[in-house]
Coordinates of C-alpha atoms and ligand atoms in Angstrom, one line a residue:
M587 CA 96.9 64.7 16.5
L588 CA 96.8 64.0 12.8
D589 CA 93.4 62.6 13.1
S590 CA 92.0 65.6 14.9
W591 CA 93.6 67.9 12.3
K592 CA 91.9 65.8 9.6
M593 CA 88.6 66.1 11.4
L594 CA 89.0 69.8 11.6
K595 CA 89.7 70.0 7.8
L596 CA 86.7 67.8 7.1
K597 CA 84.5 70.0 9.3
Q598 CA 85.8 73.1 7.5
T599 CA 85.1 71.6 4.1
M600 CA 81.6 70.6 5.2
K601 CA 81.0 74.1 6.6
W602 CA 82.1 75.7 3.3
R603 CA 80.0 73.2 1.4
S604 CA 76.9 74.2 3.4
V605 CA 77.7 77.9 2.9
L606 CA 78.0 77.2 -0.8
I607 CA 74.7 75.4 -0.9
F608 CA 73.1 78.1 1.1
L609 CA 74.4 80.7 -1.3
M610 CA 73.2 78.7 -4.3
L611 CA 69.7 78.3 -2.7
T612 CA 69.3 81.9 -1.6
G613 CA 71.4 83.7 -4.2
I614 CA 68.6 84.5 -6.6
G615 CA 67.5 88.1 -6.0
G616 CA 70.7 89.5 -4.7
A617 CA 70.0 88.6 -1.1
E618 CA 73.7 88.3 -0.2
L619 CA 74.8 91.7 -1.4
L620 CA 75.3 94.6 0.9
P621 CA 72.5 97.2 0.7
P622 CA 73.2 99.9 -1.8
E623 CA 74.6 103.3 -0.6
R624 CA 71.5 105.1 -2.0
S625 CA 68.7 104.6 -4.5
Y626 CA 70.1 104.9 -8.1
K627 CA 68.3 105.9 -11.2
F628 CA 68.7 103.6 -14.2
L629 CA 67.7 104.2 -17.8
M630 CA 67.5 101.0 -19.9
L631 CA 67.3 101.4 -23.6
L632 CA 66.0 98.5 -25.7
P633 CA 63.7 100.1 -28.2
M634 CA 64.3 97.5 -30.8
G635 CA 64.7 94.5 -28.5
S636 CA 62.4 91.6 -29.2
K637 CA 60.5 89.8 -26.5
S638 CA 63.5 87.5 -25.9
H639 CA 65.9 90.4 -25.5
R640 CA 63.5 91.9 -23.0
N641 CA 63.4 88.6 -21.1
V642 CA 67.2 88.8 -20.6
F643 CA 66.8 92.3 -19.1
M644 CA 63.9 91.6 -16.8
P645 CA 65.6 89.6 -14.0
L646 CA 68.2 92.4 -13.6
V647 CA 65.5 95.1 -13.8
E648 CA 63.4 93.3 -11.1
A649 CA 66.4 92.7 -8.9
L650 CA 67.4 96.4 -9.1
A651 CA 63.9 97.5 -8.4
D652 CA 63.7 95.2 -5.4
R653 CA 66.9 96.9 -4.0
G654 CA 65.1 100.2 -4.1
H655 CA 66.5 101.6 -7.4
K656 CA 64.3 103.3 -10.0
V657 CA 64.4 101.8 -13.5
D658 CA 62.9 103.5 -16.5
M659 CA 62.9 101.4 -19.7
L660 CA 62.5 102.6 -23.3
T661 CA 60.9 99.6 -25.0
S662 CA 58.2 98.8 -27.6
Y663 CA 55.9 97.4 -24.9
D664 CA 53.3 99.0 -22.8
I665 CA 53.3 97.0 -19.6
Q666 CA 52.3 98.1 -16.2
H667 CA 54.5 96.6 -13.4
K668 CA 53.5 95.7 -9.9
N669 CA 56.7 97.1 -8.7
P670 CA 56.4 101.0 -8.7
N671 CA 60.1 101.3 -9.2
I672 CA 59.8 100.0 -12.8
R673 CA 58.4 102.1 -15.5
E674 CA 58.2 100.9 -19.1
I675 CA 58.0 103.7 -21.7
P676 CA 56.8 102.5 -25.1
H677 CA 58.0 104.5 -28.1
G678 CA 55.0 103.5 -30.1
L679 CA 56.8 103.2 -33.4
P680 CA 55.8 100.3 -35.6
H681 CA 59.3 99.6 -37.1
Y682 CA 59.8 96.4 -35.3
P683 CA 56.7 94.5 -36.0
R684 CA 56.6 92.1 -33.1
G685 CA 55.0 88.8 -33.9
K686 CA 54.2 89.8 -37.5
I687 CA 57.4 88.6 -39.0
N688 CA 57.0 85.5 -41.0
M689 CA 60.4 83.8 -40.7
F690 CA 59.4 81.0 -43.0
N691 CA 59.3 83.5 -45.9
D692 CA 61.7 86.4 -45.5
A693 CA 65.0 86.8 -43.8
N694 CA 66.1 83.3 -43.3
T695 CA 69.5 84.0 -44.9
V696 CA 72.2 85.9 -43.0
L697 CA 72.2 88.7 -45.5
G698 CA 68.4 88.8 -45.5
T699 CA 68.3 89.2 -41.8
Y700 CA 71.0 91.9 -41.9
H701 CA 69.0 93.7 -44.6
M702 CA 65.9 93.7 -42.5
L703 CA 67.8 94.9 -39.4
K704 CA 69.5 97.6 -41.4
D705 CA 66.1 98.8 -42.7
N706 CA 64.5 98.9 -39.3
M707 CA 67.5 100.5 -37.6
C708 CA 67.6 103.3 -40.2
K709 CA 63.8 103.9 -39.8
M710 CA 64.3 104.0 -36.0
A711 CA 67.2 106.4 -36.3
K712 CA 65.1 108.7 -38.4
D713 CA 61.9 108.6 -36.4
I714 CA 62.6 107.9 -32.7
Y715 CA 64.1 111.3 -31.9
H716 CA 60.8 112.9 -33.0
V717 CA 58.7 111.0 -30.5
P718 CA 57.8 113.5 -27.7
R719 CA 58.4 110.9 -24.9
V720 CA 61.8 110.0 -26.3
K721 CA 62.7 113.7 -26.7
E722 CA 61.8 114.3 -23.1
L723 CA 63.8 111.2 -22.0
Y724 CA 66.8 112.5 -24.1
R725 CA 66.6 115.9 -22.5
K726 CA 66.6 114.4 -19.0
R727 CA 69.2 111.6 -19.6
K728 CA 71.9 113.2 -17.4
E729 CA 69.6 112.8 -14.4
Y730 CA 70.3 109.1 -14.5
D731 CA 73.1 107.4 -12.7
L732 CA 73.7 104.8 -15.4
I733 CA 72.4 103.9 -18.9
V734 CA 72.0 100.2 -19.8
I735 CA 71.8 99.4 -23.5
D736 CA 70.9 96.3 -25.4
H737 CA 74.1 95.6 -27.3
L738 CA 72.6 94.1 -30.5
F739 CA 71.1 96.4 -33.2
H740 CA 70.9 99.4 -31.0
E741 CA 73.6 101.7 -32.4
F742 CA 70.9 104.2 -33.4
I743 CA 70.3 104.9 -29.7
Y744 CA 73.9 105.8 -28.9
P745 CA 73.3 109.6 -28.8
F746 CA 71.9 108.9 -25.3
I747 CA 75.2 107.7 -24.0
H748 CA 77.2 110.7 -25.0
E749 CA 79.0 112.0 -21.9
M750 CA 77.2 109.4 -19.8
P751 CA 78.4 106.3 -18.0
F752 CA 76.8 103.3 -19.6
I753 CA 77.0 99.5 -19.8
T754 CA 75.6 97.0 -22.3
I755 CA 73.9 93.7 -22.0
A756 CA 75.0 91.2 -24.7
T757 CA 71.6 89.4 -25.0
S758 CA 73.0 87.1 -27.6
G759 CA 76.1 86.1 -25.5
L760 CA 79.6 86.2 -26.9
D761 CA 80.1 88.6 -29.8
S762 CA 83.6 88.8 -31.2
R763 CA 82.9 92.3 -32.6
Q764 CA 82.0 93.7 -29.2
S765 CA 84.8 91.8 -27.5
A766 CA 87.3 93.4 -29.9
V767 CA 85.9 96.9 -29.1
L768 CA 86.7 96.2 -25.5
G769 CA 90.2 95.2 -26.3
N770 CA 89.8 91.4 -26.3
V771 CA 90.4 90.2 -29.8
L772 CA 89.3 86.6 -29.9
S773 CA 91.2 84.1 -32.0
P774 CA 89.4 82.8 -35.0
A775 CA 91.6 79.7 -34.7
Y776 CA 89.0 78.2 -32.3
I777 CA 86.3 80.8 -31.6
P778 CA 83.5 80.6 -34.3
N779 CA 82.4 83.9 -35.7
S780 CA 79.8 82.6 -38.1
L781 CA 76.2 81.6 -37.6
D782 CA 76.8 78.2 -39.0
I783 CA 79.6 76.9 -36.8
P784 CA 82.6 76.1 -38.9
D785 CA 84.9 73.1 -38.2
C786 CA 88.0 74.8 -36.8
K787 CA 89.9 71.5 -36.5
H788 CA 90.6 71.6 -40.2
V789 CA 92.5 74.3 -42.0
F790 CA 89.7 75.1 -44.4
G791 CA 87.3 75.6 -41.5
R792 CA 89.8 78.0 -39.9
I793 CA 90.3 79.8 -43.2
F794 CA 86.5 80.2 -43.6
N795 CA 86.2 81.4 -40.0
A796 CA 89.1 83.9 -40.3
I797 CA 87.5 85.4 -43.4
V798 CA 84.0 85.6 -41.8
S799 CA 85.6 87.1 -38.6
I800 CA 86.9 90.0 -40.7
A801 CA 84.1 90.3 -43.2
R802 CA 81.1 90.3 -40.9
P803 CA 82.2 93.2 -38.7
F804 CA 83.4 95.1 -41.7
Y805 CA 80.1 94.6 -43.5
W806 CA 78.2 95.7 -40.4
R807 CA 80.3 98.5 -39.0
H808 CA 82.1 100.1 -41.9
W809 CA 80.3 99.2 -45.1
Q810 CA 76.5 98.6 -45.1
V811 CA 74.7 99.0 -41.8
I812 CA 76.3 101.6 -39.5
P813 CA 77.3 104.1 -42.1
A814 CA 73.6 104.3 -43.1
V815 CA 72.5 104.6 -39.5
Q816 CA 75.2 107.3 -38.9
Q817 CA 73.8 109.3 -41.8
E818 CA 70.4 109.4 -40.2
I819 CA 71.9 110.3 -36.8
N820 CA 73.9 113.1 -38.3
M821 CA 70.7 114.8 -39.4
H822 CA 69.6 115.0 -35.7
F823 CA 72.9 115.4 -34.0
P824 CA 75.5 117.0 -36.3
D825 CA 78.0 117.7 -33.5
L826 CA 78.1 114.2 -31.9
P827 CA 81.2 112.1 -32.1
P828 CA 80.8 109.1 -34.4
L829 CA 78.5 106.3 -33.1
L830 CA 81.4 103.7 -33.1
E831 CA 83.5 106.2 -31.1
L832 CA 80.8 106.5 -28.4
E833 CA 80.5 102.7 -28.3
R834 CA 84.1 102.4 -27.2
N835 CA 83.3 104.2 -23.9
Q836 CA 81.3 101.4 -22.4
S837 CA 82.2 100.6 -18.8
L838 CA 81.1 96.9 -18.8
V839 CA 79.2 94.3 -20.6
L840 CA 76.9 91.7 -19.0
M841 CA 77.2 88.7 -21.3
N842 CA 74.4 86.2 -21.6
Y843 CA 77.1 83.6 -21.7
H844 CA 78.6 81.0 -19.4
F845 CA 81.4 78.6 -20.0
S846 CA 79.5 75.6 -18.6
T847 CA 77.0 75.8 -21.6
D848 CA 79.2 77.6 -24.1
L849 CA 82.8 77.6 -25.3
T850 CA 85.5 78.4 -22.7
V851 CA 87.2 81.6 -23.8
P852 CA 89.5 84.2 -22.2
L853 CA 87.6 87.2 -20.9
L854 CA 88.5 90.6 -19.5
P855 CA 87.2 91.9 -16.2
V856 CA 84.8 94.2 -18.1
Q857 CA 83.2 91.1 -19.6
V858 CA 80.9 89.6 -16.9
E859 CA 79.4 86.2 -17.5
V860 CA 75.7 86.2 -16.5
G861 CA 74.6 83.5 -18.8
S862 CA 71.1 82.0 -18.3
M863 CA 70.4 84.8 -15.8
H864 CA 66.6 84.4 -16.5
C865 CA 66.6 80.7 -15.6
R866 CA 65.0 79.7 -12.3
P867 CA 63.8 76.6 -10.5
A868 CA 60.4 75.3 -11.7
K869 CA 57.3 76.5 -9.9
P870 CA 54.2 74.3 -9.4
L871 CA 52.1 74.0 -12.6
P872 CA 48.4 74.8 -12.9
E873 CA 46.1 71.9 -12.1
D874 CA 45.1 71.1 -15.7
L875 CA 48.7 70.9 -16.8
V876 CA 49.8 68.8 -13.9
S877 CA 47.1 66.2 -14.5
W878 CA 47.8 66.2 -18.3
I879 CA 51.5 65.7 -17.7
E880 CA 51.3 63.2 -14.9
G881 CA 48.4 61.3 -16.7
A882 CA 50.9 60.5 -19.5
G883 CA 52.4 57.8 -17.3
S884 CA 55.8 56.4 -18.0
A885 CA 55.7 57.2 -21.7
G886 CA 56.1 60.9 -20.7
V887 CA 55.4 64.2 -22.4
I888 CA 56.9 66.1 -25.4
Y889 CA 56.8 69.8 -25.1
F890 CA 56.7 71.6 -28.5
S891 CA 57.1 75.4 -28.9
L892 CA 58.6 77.5 -31.7
G893 CA 59.3 80.5 -29.5
S894 CA 58.0 84.0 -29.5
I895 CA 59.2 85.6 -32.8
T896 CA 58.1 82.8 -35.0
E897 CA 54.5 82.5 -34.1
G898 CA 52.9 79.1 -34.7
K899 CA 50.5 80.8 -37.1
T900 CA 53.2 81.3 -39.7
L901 CA 54.1 77.6 -39.6
P902 CA 53.3 76.4 -43.1
I903 CA 50.3 74.0 -43.2
K904 CA 52.5 71.3 -44.7
Y905 CA 54.6 71.2 -41.6
R906 CA 51.7 71.6 -39.3
N907 CA 50.0 68.6 -40.7
M908 CA 53.3 66.6 -40.6
F909 CA 53.6 67.3 -36.9
I910 CA 50.0 66.3 -36.1
E911 CA 50.3 63.1 -38.1
A912 CA 53.7 62.2 -36.5
F913 CA 52.4 63.0 -33.0
S914 CA 49.3 60.9 -33.5
K915 CA 51.6 57.9 -34.0
L916 CA 53.6 58.4 -30.8
S917 CA 52.7 57.0 -27.4
Q918 CA 53.7 60.2 -25.6
R919 CA 51.4 63.1 -24.9
I920 CA 52.3 66.4 -26.6
L921 CA 52.0 69.9 -25.1
W922 CA 52.0 72.3 -28.0
K923 CA 52.3 76.1 -27.7
F924 CA 50.3 77.3 -30.6
E925 CA 48.3 80.6 -31.0
K926 CA 45.5 79.2 -33.1
D927 CA 42.7 76.7 -32.5
L928 CA 43.4 73.7 -34.7
G929 CA 39.9 72.1 -34.5
A930 CA 39.8 68.4 -34.3
I931 CA 43.2 67.0 -33.2
P932 CA 44.4 63.6 -32.0
E933 CA 43.7 62.9 -28.3
N934 CA 47.3 62.9 -27.2
I935 CA 47.9 66.6 -28.2
M936 CA 47.0 69.6 -26.0
I937 CA 47.3 73.0 -27.5
R938 CA 47.6 76.3 -25.6
P939 CA 48.4 79.8 -26.8
W940 CA 50.8 80.3 -23.9
L941 CA 52.5 77.9 -21.6
P942 CA 54.8 78.4 -18.6
Q943 CA 57.9 77.0 -20.4
Q944 CA 60.4 76.8 -17.5
D945 CA 57.9 75.1 -15.2
I946 CA 57.1 72.6 -17.9
L947 CA 60.8 71.9 -18.7
G948 CA 61.4 71.4 -15.0
H949 CA 58.8 68.6 -14.7
P950 CA 60.4 65.2 -14.6
N951 CA 57.8 63.6 -16.8
V952 CA 58.7 66.0 -19.7
K953 CA 61.1 63.9 -21.8
V954 CA 61.8 66.0 -24.9
F955 CA 61.6 69.7 -25.9
I956 CA 61.0 70.3 -29.6
S957 CA 62.2 73.9 -30.2
H958 CA 63.1 76.5 -32.8
G959 CA 66.5 76.6 -31.0
G960 CA 66.4 80.2 -29.8
L961 CA 69.2 81.0 -27.3
L962 CA 66.9 81.5 -24.3
S963 CA 64.9 78.3 -25.0
L964 CA 68.2 76.4 -25.2
Q965 CA 69.4 77.9 -21.9
E966 CA 66.2 77.0 -20.2
T967 CA 66.2 73.4 -21.4
L968 CA 69.8 73.0 -20.3
Y969 CA 69.1 74.6 -16.9
H970 CA 66.4 72.1 -16.3
G971 CA 68.3 69.2 -17.8
T972 CA 65.9 68.3 -20.6
P973 CA 67.1 67.0 -23.9
I974 CA 66.1 68.9 -27.1
V975 CA 65.2 68.5 -30.8
V976 CA 66.1 71.8 -32.6
L977 CA 64.3 72.9 -35.8
P978 CA 66.4 75.9 -36.7
L979 CA 65.2 78.6 -39.0
F980 CA 67.4 81.8 -39.0
G981 CA 69.8 83.9 -37.0
D982 CA 71.7 82.1 -34.3
Q983 CA 69.4 79.0 -34.4
P984 CA 71.4 76.9 -36.9
G985 CA 74.5 77.5 -34.8
N986 CA 72.6 76.6 -31.6
G987 CA 71.4 73.4 -33.4
G988 CA 75.1 72.6 -34.2
R989 CA 76.0 73.1 -30.5
V990 CA 73.2 70.8 -29.4
V991 CA 74.5 68.1 -31.6
A992 CA 78.2 68.6 -30.8
N993 CA 77.5 68.5 -27.0
G994 CA 75.1 65.5 -27.3
W995 CA 72.2 67.5 -25.7
G996 CA 69.9 66.3 -28.5
L997 CA 69.4 66.5 -32.3
S998 CA 69.0 69.2 -34.9
V999 CA 66.6 68.7 -37.9
N1000 CA 66.5 70.8 -41.0
Y1001 CA 63.1 71.9 -42.3
E1002 CA 64.1 71.0 -45.8
N1003 CA 64.5 67.4 -44.6
L1004 CA 61.6 67.3 -42.3
S1005 CA 59.2 64.4 -42.6
E1006 CA 56.8 62.5 -40.4
D1007 CA 59.3 59.7 -40.1
L1008 CA 62.1 62.0 -39.1
I1009 CA 60.0 63.6 -36.4
I1010 CA 59.1 60.2 -35.0
S1011 CA 62.6 58.8 -35.2
S1012 CA 64.2 61.9 -33.7
V1013 CA 61.8 61.8 -30.7
K1014 CA 62.3 58.1 -30.2
E1015 CA 66.0 58.4 -30.4
I1016 CA 66.1 61.0 -27.6
I1017 CA 63.7 59.0 -25.4
N1018 CA 65.3 55.5 -26.0
N1019 CA 69.0 56.6 -25.9
P1020 CA 69.8 57.7 -22.3
K1021 CA 72.9 59.6 -23.4
Y1022 CA 71.0 62.8 -24.3
K1023 CA 69.3 63.1 -21.0
E1024 CA 72.6 62.3 -19.2
N1025 CA 74.4 65.0 -21.1
A1026 CA 71.7 67.6 -20.4
V1027 CA 71.7 66.8 -16.7
K1028 CA 75.5 66.9 -16.6
T1029 CA 75.5 70.4 -18.1
S1030 CA 72.7 71.5 -15.8
R1031 CA 74.7 70.4 -12.7
L1032 CA 77.8 72.2 -14.0
Y1033 CA 75.9 75.4 -14.6
K1034 CA 74.3 75.4 -11.2
D1035 CA 77.6 74.9 -9.4
Q1036 CA 78.6 78.6 -9.0
L1037 CA 79.9 80.6 -6.2
N1038 CA 77.2 83.2 -6.6
S1039 CA 74.2 83.5 -8.9
P1040 CA 74.4 85.3 -12.2
I1041 CA 71.8 87.8 -11.1
E1042 CA 73.9 88.7 -8.0
R1043 CA 76.9 89.3 -10.3
A1044 CA 74.8 91.4 -12.6
V1045 CA 73.5 93.6 -9.8
F1046 CA 77.0 93.8 -8.1
W1047 CA 78.8 95.0 -11.2
T1048 CA 76.1 97.3 -12.3
E1049 CA 76.2 99.1 -9.0
Y1050 CA 80.0 98.9 -9.0
V1051 CA 80.2 101.0 -12.2
I1052 CA 78.1 103.7 -10.5
R1053 CA 80.1 103.6 -7.3
H1054 CA 83.3 104.1 -9.2
R1055 CA 82.1 106.6 -11.7
G1056 CA 82.3 104.5 -14.8
A1057 CA 85.0 102.2 -13.3
P1058 CA 87.8 103.3 -15.7
K1059 CA 90.2 100.9 -13.9
L1060 CA 88.3 97.9 -15.1
R1061 CA 89.0 98.7 -18.7
S1062 CA 91.8 97.1 -20.6
P1063 CA 94.4 99.5 -22.1
A1064 CA 94.0 97.5 -25.2
A1065 CA 90.7 99.1 -25.8
S1066 CA 92.4 102.4 -26.6
L1067 CA 94.7 101.0 -29.2
S1068 CA 93.9 100.8 -32.9
W1069 CA 93.7 97.4 -34.5
A1070 CA 97.0 97.9 -36.2
Q1071 CA 98.7 98.7 -32.9
L1072 CA 96.9 95.8 -31.2
L1073 CA 98.0 93.3 -33.8
L1074 CA 101.6 94.8 -33.6
L1075 CA 101.4 95.7 -37.3
D1076 CA 103.3 98.9 -36.6
V1077 CA 106.0 96.9 -34.9
L1078 CA 106.2 94.4 -37.7
A1079 CA 106.4 97.3 -40.2
V1080 CA 109.4 98.7 -38.3
F1081 CA 111.0 95.2 -38.2
L1082 CA 110.5 94.8 -41.9
L1083 CA 112.0 98.2 -42.6
V1084 CA 115.0 97.3 -40.5
V1085 CA 115.5 94.0 -42.3
I1086 CA 115.1 95.6 -45.7
L1087 CA 117.5 98.5 -44.8
S1088 CA 120.0 96.0 -43.4
F1089 CA 119.8 94.0 -46.6
F1090 CA 120.5 97.1 -48.8
I1091 CA 123.3 98.3 -46.5
L1092 CA 124.9 94.9 -46.5
Q1093 CA 124.6 94.7 -50.3
W1094 CA 126.2 98.1 -50.6
I1095 CA 129.1 97.2 -48.3
F1096 CA 129.5 93.9 -50.1
K1097 CA 129.7 95.6 -53.4
K1098 CA 132.2 98.1 -52.2
V1099 CA 134.4 95.4 -50.8
L1100 CA 134.1 93.2 -53.8
G1101 CA 134.6 96.2 -56.0
A1102 CA 137.8 97.2 -54.2
V1103 CA 139.2 93.6 -54.4
F1104 CA 138.2 93.3 -58.0
D1105 CA 139.7 96.7 -58.9
Q1106 CA 143.0 95.7 -57.2
N1107 CA 143.1 92.5 -59.1
C1108 CA 142.5 94.5 -62.3
L1109 CA 145.2 97.0 -61.3
K1110 CA 147.6 94.1 -60.5
R1111 CA 146.8 92.5 -63.9
K1112 CA 147.0 95.7 -65.9
P1113 CA 150.8 95.8 -66.4
E1114 CA 150.8 92.4 -68.0
Ligands
LIG1514 C1 82.9 108.2 -21.2 O1 82.4 107.7 -20.0 C2 82.6 108.4 -18.8 C3 82.1 107.7 -17.6 O2 81.9 106.4 -17.8 C4 81.9 109.8 -18.9 O3 82.2 110.5 -17.8 C5 82.4 110.5 -20.2 O4 81.7 111.7 -20.3 C6 82.2 109.6 -21.4 N1 82.8 110.2 -22.6 C7 82.1 110.5 -23.7 C8 82.8 111.2 -24.8 O5 80.9 110.1 -23.8
LIG1515 C1 69.1 65.8 -45.1 O1 69.3 64.4 -44.6 C2 70.4 63.8 -45.2 C3 70.4 62.3 -44.7 O2 70.3 62.3 -43.3 C4 71.7 64.5 -44.8 O3 72.8 63.9 -45.4 C5 71.6 65.9 -45.4 O4 72.7 66.7 -45.0 C6 70.3 66.6 -44.8 N1 70.1 67.9 -45.5 C7 70.1 69.0 -44.8 C8 69.9 70.3 -45.6 O5 70.2 69.0 -43.6

C-alpha cells in the first residue's frame, strides 16, 4: 500500500518535472500563454535609449508582434523589420550621438555622466515636440492601448502618458528611486544605491549608502536635472501636471533584474522581474568562427569586446598596444570585436567589427570573456556560464565589476592599473582556477530554473494591464502616500508632541503640588 503510494508520488513528481522541463524548453516566445482577446496597439517610447536599452526592449517587442499586436516605437534608429507588426519611427535628432561618445575622455565620473545626460535631456525636451513625426504621434497617442517607456533618462517624454495607461521597462534593473515612487522604499541598510557598491556590513558603508540614497534622487529629481527638463516642457505644455506627478501613475514596471544574478530584495506585484530577458541559447556559429574557435584546441579562446557605446576606436593606443602585446604571449586564441583594421597583428588574434556575442559565449571552448562590464554583457556571460574579466569605465560598470568579484564570477581590473602583466595574469587566473567557471555555471543553472520564461512574464503582465484598464488593483496603497507619511514621520511628530505636552503637564502638576506642600510648611512655620 505504502509502496504504491510512494510510486504514485514519484510518478507525479516526474510528471511535474517533465512539464517544467517542457515549459523551460518551449517557454521562449510566449507559446504557453492563451491567445490574446484581440490585437492591441502599443506605443514604445525610447527616443534616448542607447543600443543596449533597445536590446532590452526587442525580445518583448518581437513576442508581442508574434502574438498579432501592433507595435510602434519612437527610437533614434531607422530599422526596417521583417515583421510587419513592428514599426520603428526615428526622431532624427542628433542629441544622443550614438557611437560618437568617447568614454575614455568625458563623462567617466558620476557627476560628469549626469551632466551629459541632463544636457541631452533638456535638448530633447526642447526639440522633440517640434519634429513633425513626433507631433503626429503625440496627436494620435490616445489610439494606443498601452504606452511602454524606457524608465531611464526619459522624463522629457512623459507628456505622452498624460491620461494614458502606461508601463515602464527598467532597462538598468533595480532602481531605488523608481521603487520608492511605486511605494516600495528599499532599505539602504543592505541595498546599495551607489554606482560603486559600498560595504554595507560596516557602519561607515551604511552611512555612506544612506547619504547617497537620499542625495542622488534629490540631485536628479528636485535639484539639477528634472527641474531643468520641466522648464523646457512647460514651454510646450503649460497645462500639464508636473512630470514627477505623471510618473506616479505607472501601472507596472518590467525590471531587467532577477534574484538569481542580483541581490534578493522584497518586491511589489507591480515590480515584475524579467531579468536577462534578451538571453537565449546559443545558435550555431558561422563556419569561419567555428573553425577558429575549435582550432584553438584545449587552450581555448578568449572573447574580447568593449560593448556598443564604447567603440573600440576610442580605446587609447596605449591600451590597444598593451592588449596586443599581452595576447601575443598567451597560448589561447583571441576573438576581438573591434571596428578598425589593425594591420599586422599576432597570429592568435582575430578581429571582426561585429561578432554574434551570445553564440560565442555559449561555445564550450570559449574560456574567458574580457568585457567593459555593461549589464547586458554581464547577463549574457552568466546565462551561458562563462567567467569574465571586467574593465569598467563609467556608469554601472564599476558596480558590475564589484558584483563580479563579490560573486566569484571573475575579476575586475582598473584601467589606471592596467598593464601587460596584469592582463596576462588575470586571464591565467581565470583559466587555471576552476572556481570562476564553477560559480558562473552555478548561477547559470539557478537562473534557468524558472517556472516560466521572463519573456512570457513580460508578455503576460503587459497584456494584463490592458485587460484590466491600467490594473489599479496591482498598485500598492503606499504609492499614494507622501514620503513623510510613508516613513511615519507624521505619527512620530504626534508622539513627540504628546510626550512633550505630558512632560509640561506633569511639570505643572508637580509644581502645583510641591508649591502647595511648601506653602503649607511655610504657613505652619509662620507663627514661630
Ligand atoms: C492614470 O492612469 C489611468 C490608467 O492607467 C488613466 O486612465 C488615467 O487617465 C491616468 N491619469 C493621469 C492623470 O494621467
Ligand atoms: C591597483 O592595484 C593595487 C595592487 O593590486 C591595488 O591595491 C589598487 O587598489 C589598484 N588601484 C586601483 C585604482 O584599482
